Coordinates of C-alpha atoms and ligand atoms in Angstrom, one line a residue:
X945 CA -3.8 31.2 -25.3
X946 CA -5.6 27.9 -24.4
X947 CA -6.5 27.9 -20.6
X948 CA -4.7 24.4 -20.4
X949 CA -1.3 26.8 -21.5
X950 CA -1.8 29.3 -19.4
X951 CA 1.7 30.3 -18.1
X952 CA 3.1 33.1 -16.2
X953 CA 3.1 35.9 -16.3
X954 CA -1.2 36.8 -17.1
X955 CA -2.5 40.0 -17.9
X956 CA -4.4 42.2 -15.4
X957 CA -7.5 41.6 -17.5
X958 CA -7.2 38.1 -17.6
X959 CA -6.6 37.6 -14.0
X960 CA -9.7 40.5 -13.3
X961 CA -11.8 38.5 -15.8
X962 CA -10.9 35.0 -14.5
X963 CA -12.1 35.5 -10.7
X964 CA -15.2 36.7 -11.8
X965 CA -16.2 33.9 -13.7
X966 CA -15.3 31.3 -11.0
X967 CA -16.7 34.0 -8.2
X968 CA -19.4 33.1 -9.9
X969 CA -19.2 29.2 -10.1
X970 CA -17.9 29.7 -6.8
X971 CA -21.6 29.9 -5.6
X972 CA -22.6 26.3 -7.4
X973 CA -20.1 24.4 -5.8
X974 CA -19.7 23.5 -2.7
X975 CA -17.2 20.7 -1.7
X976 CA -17.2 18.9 1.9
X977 CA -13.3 19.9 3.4
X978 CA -11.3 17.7 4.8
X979 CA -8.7 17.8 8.0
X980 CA -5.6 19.4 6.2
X981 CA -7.7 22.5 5.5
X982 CA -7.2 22.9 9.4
X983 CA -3.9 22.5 9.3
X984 CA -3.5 25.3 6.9
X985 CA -5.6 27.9 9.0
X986 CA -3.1 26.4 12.1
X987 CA -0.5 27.2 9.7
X988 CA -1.4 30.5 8.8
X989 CA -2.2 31.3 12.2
X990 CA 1.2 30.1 13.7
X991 CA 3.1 33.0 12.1
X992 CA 1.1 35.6 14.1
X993 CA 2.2 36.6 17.4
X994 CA -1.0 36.6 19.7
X995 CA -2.1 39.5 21.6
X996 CA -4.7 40.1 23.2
X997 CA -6.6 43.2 22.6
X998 CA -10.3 44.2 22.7
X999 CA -12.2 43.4 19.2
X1000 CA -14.1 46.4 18.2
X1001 CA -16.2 46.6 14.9
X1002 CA -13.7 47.8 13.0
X1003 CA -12.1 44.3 12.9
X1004 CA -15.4 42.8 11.4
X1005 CA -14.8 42.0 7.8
X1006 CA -17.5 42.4 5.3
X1007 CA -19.2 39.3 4.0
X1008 CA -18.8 37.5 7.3
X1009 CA -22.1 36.1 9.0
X1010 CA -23.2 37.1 12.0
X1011 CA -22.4 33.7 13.7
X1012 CA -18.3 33.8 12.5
X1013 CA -18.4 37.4 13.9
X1014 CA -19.8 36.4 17.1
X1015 CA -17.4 33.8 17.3
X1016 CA -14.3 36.1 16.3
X1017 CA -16.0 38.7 18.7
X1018 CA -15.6 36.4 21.5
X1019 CA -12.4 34.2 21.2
X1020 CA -10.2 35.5 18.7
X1021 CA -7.9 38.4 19.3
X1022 CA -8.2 41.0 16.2
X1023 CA -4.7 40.1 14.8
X1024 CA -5.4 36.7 14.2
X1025 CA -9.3 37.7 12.8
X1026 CA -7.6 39.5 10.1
X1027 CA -5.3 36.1 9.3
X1028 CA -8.4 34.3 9.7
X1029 CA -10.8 36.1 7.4
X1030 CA -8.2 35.7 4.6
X1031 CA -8.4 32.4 4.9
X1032 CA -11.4 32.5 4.5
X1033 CA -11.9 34.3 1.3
X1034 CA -8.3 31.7 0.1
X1035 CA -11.2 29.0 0.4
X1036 CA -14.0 30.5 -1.8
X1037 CA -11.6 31.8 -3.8
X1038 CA -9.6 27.9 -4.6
X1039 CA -13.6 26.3 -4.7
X1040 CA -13.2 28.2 -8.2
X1041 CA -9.9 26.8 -9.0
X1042 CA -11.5 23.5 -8.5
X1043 CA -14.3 24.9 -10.1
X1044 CA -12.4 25.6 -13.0
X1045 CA -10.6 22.4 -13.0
X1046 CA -13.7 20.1 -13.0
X1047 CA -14.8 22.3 -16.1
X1048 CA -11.4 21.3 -17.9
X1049 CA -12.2 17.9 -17.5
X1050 CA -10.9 16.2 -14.2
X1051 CA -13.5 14.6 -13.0
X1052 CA -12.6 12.4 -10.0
X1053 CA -14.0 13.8 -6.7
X1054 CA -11.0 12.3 -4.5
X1055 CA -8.8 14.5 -6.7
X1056 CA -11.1 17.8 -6.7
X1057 CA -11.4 17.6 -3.0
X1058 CA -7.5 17.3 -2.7
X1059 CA -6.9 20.4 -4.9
X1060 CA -9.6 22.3 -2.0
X1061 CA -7.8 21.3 0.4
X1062 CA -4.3 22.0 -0.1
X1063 CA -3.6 25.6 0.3
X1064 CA -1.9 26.6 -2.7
X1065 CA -0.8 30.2 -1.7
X1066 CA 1.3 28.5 1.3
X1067 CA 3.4 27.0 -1.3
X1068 CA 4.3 30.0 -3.1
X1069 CA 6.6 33.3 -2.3
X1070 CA 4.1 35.9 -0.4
X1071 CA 4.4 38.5 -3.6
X1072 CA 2.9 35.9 -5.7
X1073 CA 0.5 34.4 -3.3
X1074 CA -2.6 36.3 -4.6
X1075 CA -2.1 34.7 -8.4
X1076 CA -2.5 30.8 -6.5
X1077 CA -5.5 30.5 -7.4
X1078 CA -4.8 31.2 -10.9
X1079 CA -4.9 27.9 -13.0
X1080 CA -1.8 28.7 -14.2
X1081 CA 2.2 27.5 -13.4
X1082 CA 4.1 30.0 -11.2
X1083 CA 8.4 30.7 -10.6
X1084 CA 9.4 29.3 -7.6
X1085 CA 13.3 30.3 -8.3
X1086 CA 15.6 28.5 -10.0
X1087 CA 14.4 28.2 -13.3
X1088 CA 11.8 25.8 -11.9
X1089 CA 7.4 26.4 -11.5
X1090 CA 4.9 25.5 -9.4
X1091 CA 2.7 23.4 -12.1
X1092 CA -0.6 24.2 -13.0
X1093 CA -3.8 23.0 -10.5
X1094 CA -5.3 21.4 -13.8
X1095 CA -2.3 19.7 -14.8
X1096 CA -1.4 18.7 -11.2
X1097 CA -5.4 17.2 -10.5
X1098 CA -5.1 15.6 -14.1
X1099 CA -1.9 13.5 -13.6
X1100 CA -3.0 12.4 -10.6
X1101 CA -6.3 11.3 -11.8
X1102 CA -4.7 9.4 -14.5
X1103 CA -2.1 8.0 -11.8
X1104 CA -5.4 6.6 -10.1
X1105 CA -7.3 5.0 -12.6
X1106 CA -10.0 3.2 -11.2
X1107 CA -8.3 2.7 -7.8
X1108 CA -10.0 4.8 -4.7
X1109 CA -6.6 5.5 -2.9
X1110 CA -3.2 4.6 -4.0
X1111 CA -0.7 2.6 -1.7
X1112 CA 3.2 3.8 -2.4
X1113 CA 3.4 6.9 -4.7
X1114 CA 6.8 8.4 -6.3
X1115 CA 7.2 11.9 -7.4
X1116 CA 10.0 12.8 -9.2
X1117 CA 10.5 17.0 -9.2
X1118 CA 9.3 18.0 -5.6
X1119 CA 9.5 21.9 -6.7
X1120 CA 7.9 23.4 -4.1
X1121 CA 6.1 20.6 -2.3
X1122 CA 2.7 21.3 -3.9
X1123 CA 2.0 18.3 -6.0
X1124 CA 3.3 15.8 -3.4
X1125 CA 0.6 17.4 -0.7
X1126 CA -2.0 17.3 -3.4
X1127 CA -0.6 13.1 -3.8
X1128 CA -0.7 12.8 0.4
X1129 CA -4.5 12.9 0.0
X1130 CA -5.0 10.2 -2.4
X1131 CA -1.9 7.7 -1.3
X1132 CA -0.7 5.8 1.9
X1133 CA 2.5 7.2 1.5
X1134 CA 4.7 9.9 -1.0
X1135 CA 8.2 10.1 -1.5
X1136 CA 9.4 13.0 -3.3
X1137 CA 12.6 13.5 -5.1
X1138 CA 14.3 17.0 -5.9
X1139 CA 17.4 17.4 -7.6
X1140 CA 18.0 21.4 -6.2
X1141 CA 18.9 21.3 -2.9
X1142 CA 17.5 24.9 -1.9
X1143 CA 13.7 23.6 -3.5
X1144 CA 14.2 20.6 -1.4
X1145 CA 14.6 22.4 1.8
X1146 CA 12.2 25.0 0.6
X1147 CA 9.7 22.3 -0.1
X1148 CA 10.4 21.1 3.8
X1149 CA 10.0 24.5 5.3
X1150 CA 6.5 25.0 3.2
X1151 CA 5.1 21.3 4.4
X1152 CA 6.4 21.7 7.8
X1153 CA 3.5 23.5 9.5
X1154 CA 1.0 21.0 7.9
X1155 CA 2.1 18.1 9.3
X1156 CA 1.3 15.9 6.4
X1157 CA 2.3 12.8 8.2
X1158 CA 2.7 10.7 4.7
X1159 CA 4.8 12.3 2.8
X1160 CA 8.7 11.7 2.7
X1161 CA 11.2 13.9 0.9
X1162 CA 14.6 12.9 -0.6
X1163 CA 17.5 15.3 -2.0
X1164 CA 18.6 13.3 -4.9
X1165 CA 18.5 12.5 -8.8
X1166 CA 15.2 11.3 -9.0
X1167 CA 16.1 9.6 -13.0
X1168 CA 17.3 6.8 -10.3
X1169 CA 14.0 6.4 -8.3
X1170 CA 14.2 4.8 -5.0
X1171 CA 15.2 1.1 -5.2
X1172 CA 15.1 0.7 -1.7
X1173 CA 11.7 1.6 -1.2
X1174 CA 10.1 0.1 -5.1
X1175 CA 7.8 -1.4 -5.8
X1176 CA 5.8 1.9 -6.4
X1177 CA 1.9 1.2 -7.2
X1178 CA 1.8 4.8 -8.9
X1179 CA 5.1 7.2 -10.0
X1180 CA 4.6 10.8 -11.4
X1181 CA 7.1 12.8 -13.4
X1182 CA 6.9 16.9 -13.0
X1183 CA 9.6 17.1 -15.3
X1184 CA 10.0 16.0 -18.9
X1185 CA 12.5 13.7 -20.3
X1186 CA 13.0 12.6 -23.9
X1187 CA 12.2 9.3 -22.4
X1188 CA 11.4 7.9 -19.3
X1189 CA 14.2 6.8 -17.3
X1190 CA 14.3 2.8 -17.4
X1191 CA 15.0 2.5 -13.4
X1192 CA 11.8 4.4 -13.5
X1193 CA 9.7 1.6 -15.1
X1194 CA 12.0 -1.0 -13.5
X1195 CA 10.2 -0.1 -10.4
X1196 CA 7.0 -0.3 -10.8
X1197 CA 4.6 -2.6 -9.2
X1198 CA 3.0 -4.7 -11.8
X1199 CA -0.4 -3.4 -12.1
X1200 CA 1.1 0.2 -11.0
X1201 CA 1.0 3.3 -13.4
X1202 CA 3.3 6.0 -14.4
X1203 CA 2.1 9.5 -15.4
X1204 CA 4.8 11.3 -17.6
X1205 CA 5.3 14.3 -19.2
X1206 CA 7.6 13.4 -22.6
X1207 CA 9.8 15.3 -25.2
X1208 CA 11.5 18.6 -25.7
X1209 CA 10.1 21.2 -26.7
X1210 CA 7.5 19.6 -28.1
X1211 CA 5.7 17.6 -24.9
X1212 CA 2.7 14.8 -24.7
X1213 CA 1.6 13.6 -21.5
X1214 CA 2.1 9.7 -21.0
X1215 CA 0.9 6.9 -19.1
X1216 CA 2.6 4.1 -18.8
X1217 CA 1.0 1.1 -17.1
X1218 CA 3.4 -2.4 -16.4
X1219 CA 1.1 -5.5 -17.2
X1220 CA 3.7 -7.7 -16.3
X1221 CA 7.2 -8.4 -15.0
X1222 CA 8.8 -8.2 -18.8
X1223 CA 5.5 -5.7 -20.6
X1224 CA 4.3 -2.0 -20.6
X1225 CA 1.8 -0.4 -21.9
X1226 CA 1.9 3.1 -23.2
X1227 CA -1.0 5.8 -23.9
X1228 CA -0.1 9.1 -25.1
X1229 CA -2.8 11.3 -23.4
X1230 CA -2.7 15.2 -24.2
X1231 CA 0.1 18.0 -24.7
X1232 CA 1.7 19.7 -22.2
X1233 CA 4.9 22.1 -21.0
X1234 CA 6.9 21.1 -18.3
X1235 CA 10.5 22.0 -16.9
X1236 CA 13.0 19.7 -18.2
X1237 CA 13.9 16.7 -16.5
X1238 CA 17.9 16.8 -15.7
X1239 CA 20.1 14.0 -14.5
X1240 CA 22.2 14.5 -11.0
X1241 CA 22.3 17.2 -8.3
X1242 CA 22.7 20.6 -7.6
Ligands
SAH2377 N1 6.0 19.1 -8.2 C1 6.1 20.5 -8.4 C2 6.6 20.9 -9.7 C3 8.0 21.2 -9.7 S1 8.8 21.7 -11.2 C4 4.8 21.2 -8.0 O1 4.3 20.8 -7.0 O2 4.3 22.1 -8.7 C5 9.8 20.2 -11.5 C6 10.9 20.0 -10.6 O3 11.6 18.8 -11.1 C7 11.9 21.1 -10.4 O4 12.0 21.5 -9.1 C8 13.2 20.4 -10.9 O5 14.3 20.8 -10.2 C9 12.9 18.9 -10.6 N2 13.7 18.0 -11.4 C10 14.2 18.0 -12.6 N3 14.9 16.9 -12.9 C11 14.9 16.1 -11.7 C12 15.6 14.9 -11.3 N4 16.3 14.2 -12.2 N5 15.4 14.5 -10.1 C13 14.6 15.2 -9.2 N6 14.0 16.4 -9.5 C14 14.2 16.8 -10.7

């Protein structure tokens, strides 16, 4: 099994096996974090209730330096040090996802540093939080997956091009809400479209305690897009189709791109570019396997 088609569920050994090798890239690379990786640790902390108890050395972790611990020691009641210090083994352990992902190929920094900071394991049901890390695609009910962090970085990197940040981004399949927190790093503003109502309000109860202040959901059929708010400058499917929806490329910014996965059960990964009012371009990019793309609501 290709690491590209990694899909759920792993082996012990491959999971054992994987974190040691990117423990071990872990140590090479070091990426600056940005503001949402805050936001998480608020986030994580917010579902603890705070009481205040002495700290004794029992609640110092292993591995932490003597500067965190003095910090802890002195501010942090021991509930929330035991939150805390598992966030911060979630970072070292997702700097080898990202690890992992530049080795696969994705190469633009913008993107790696969005896959660090989004916490994947918030997006995820707590009994499979410790495979988030995994590059592979999880079960998030419903028939439906988180995708892949490799597939995720590489669709959006595609969806960038040469551009530093993108201006109005679509995503068609919000799942769980990962991708489109991944897209608020590296857009002005994400709307995100999900066809199941209980993802789409699980989405919203996953990027609530974020506060990812660009990103706007919709409960709808995504195959429709969002007229009102077109022209997009960059729309990404997480769902395959046999084709892309024409409303779809009818809303595209000329200039704008389109990331696609395409097919049945057979499935290359497209990008679609519109050079004009009347022309697009298409480029057939790699194979992948996504959920199928389905028309209306449930
Ligand atoms: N973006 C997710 C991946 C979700 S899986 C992530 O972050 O990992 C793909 C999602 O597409 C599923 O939740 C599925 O319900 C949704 N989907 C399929 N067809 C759709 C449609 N026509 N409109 C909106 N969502 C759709």
């Amino acid at each position: 099994m290709s690491e590209k088609n990694a899909r759920f569920p792993l082996t012990l050994s491959s999971v054992v096996q994987t974190k040691k090798r990117e423990e071990k890239r872990a140590e090479t690379y070091q990426r600056p974090l940005a503001s949402l990786q805050t936001a998480a640790k608020n986030a994580a902390a917010s579902h603890i209730v705070q009481k205040t108890f002495p700290v004794t050395s029992k609640h110092i972790q292993p591995g932490m330096t003597s500067e965190i611990q003095k910090t802890y020691a002195l501010k942090t009641p021991s509930v929330t040090l035991e939150r805390r210090s598992t966030s911060l083994v979630s970072d070292a352990v997702r700097r080898a996802m990202v690890e992992r992902v530049a080795h696969l190929g994705v190469k633009n920094e913008k993107v790696l540093t969005a896959l660090q900071v989004v916490p994947r394991h918030l997006f995820l049901d707590p009994a499979l939080a410790s495979q988030a890390y995994i590059n592979a695609s999880l079960p998030i009910g419903f028939h439906q997956t988180i995708s892949q962090p490799y597939i995720v970085a590489r669709m959006i990197e595609v969806l960038l091009g040469k551009k530093e940040k993108l201006n109005r981004v679509l995503e068609i399949g919000t799942g769980c809400g990962y991708q489109a927190a991944v897209l608020s790093q590296v857009a002005d503003s994400v709307y995100s479209i999900e066809r199941i109502l209980p993802l789409h309000e699980m989405a919203k109860k996953y990027l609530r305690p974020l506060r990812i202040a660009n990103i706007r959901m919709h409960y709808g059929d995504g195959m429709l897009g969002l007229p009102d708010v077109a022209p997009f400058d960059g729309i990404i499917l997480a769902a395959a189709g046999l084709n892309v929806p024409r409303a779809l490329l009818q809303q595209m910014a000329v200039g704008g791109r389109l990331v696609a996965p395409v097919g049945d059960e057979q499935q290359e990964l497209q990008l679609i570019e519109r050079v004009s009012t009347s022309e697009w371009t298409t480029t057939v990019l790699e194979k992948c396997h996504f959920v199928p793309l389905r028309p209306g609501t449930t």
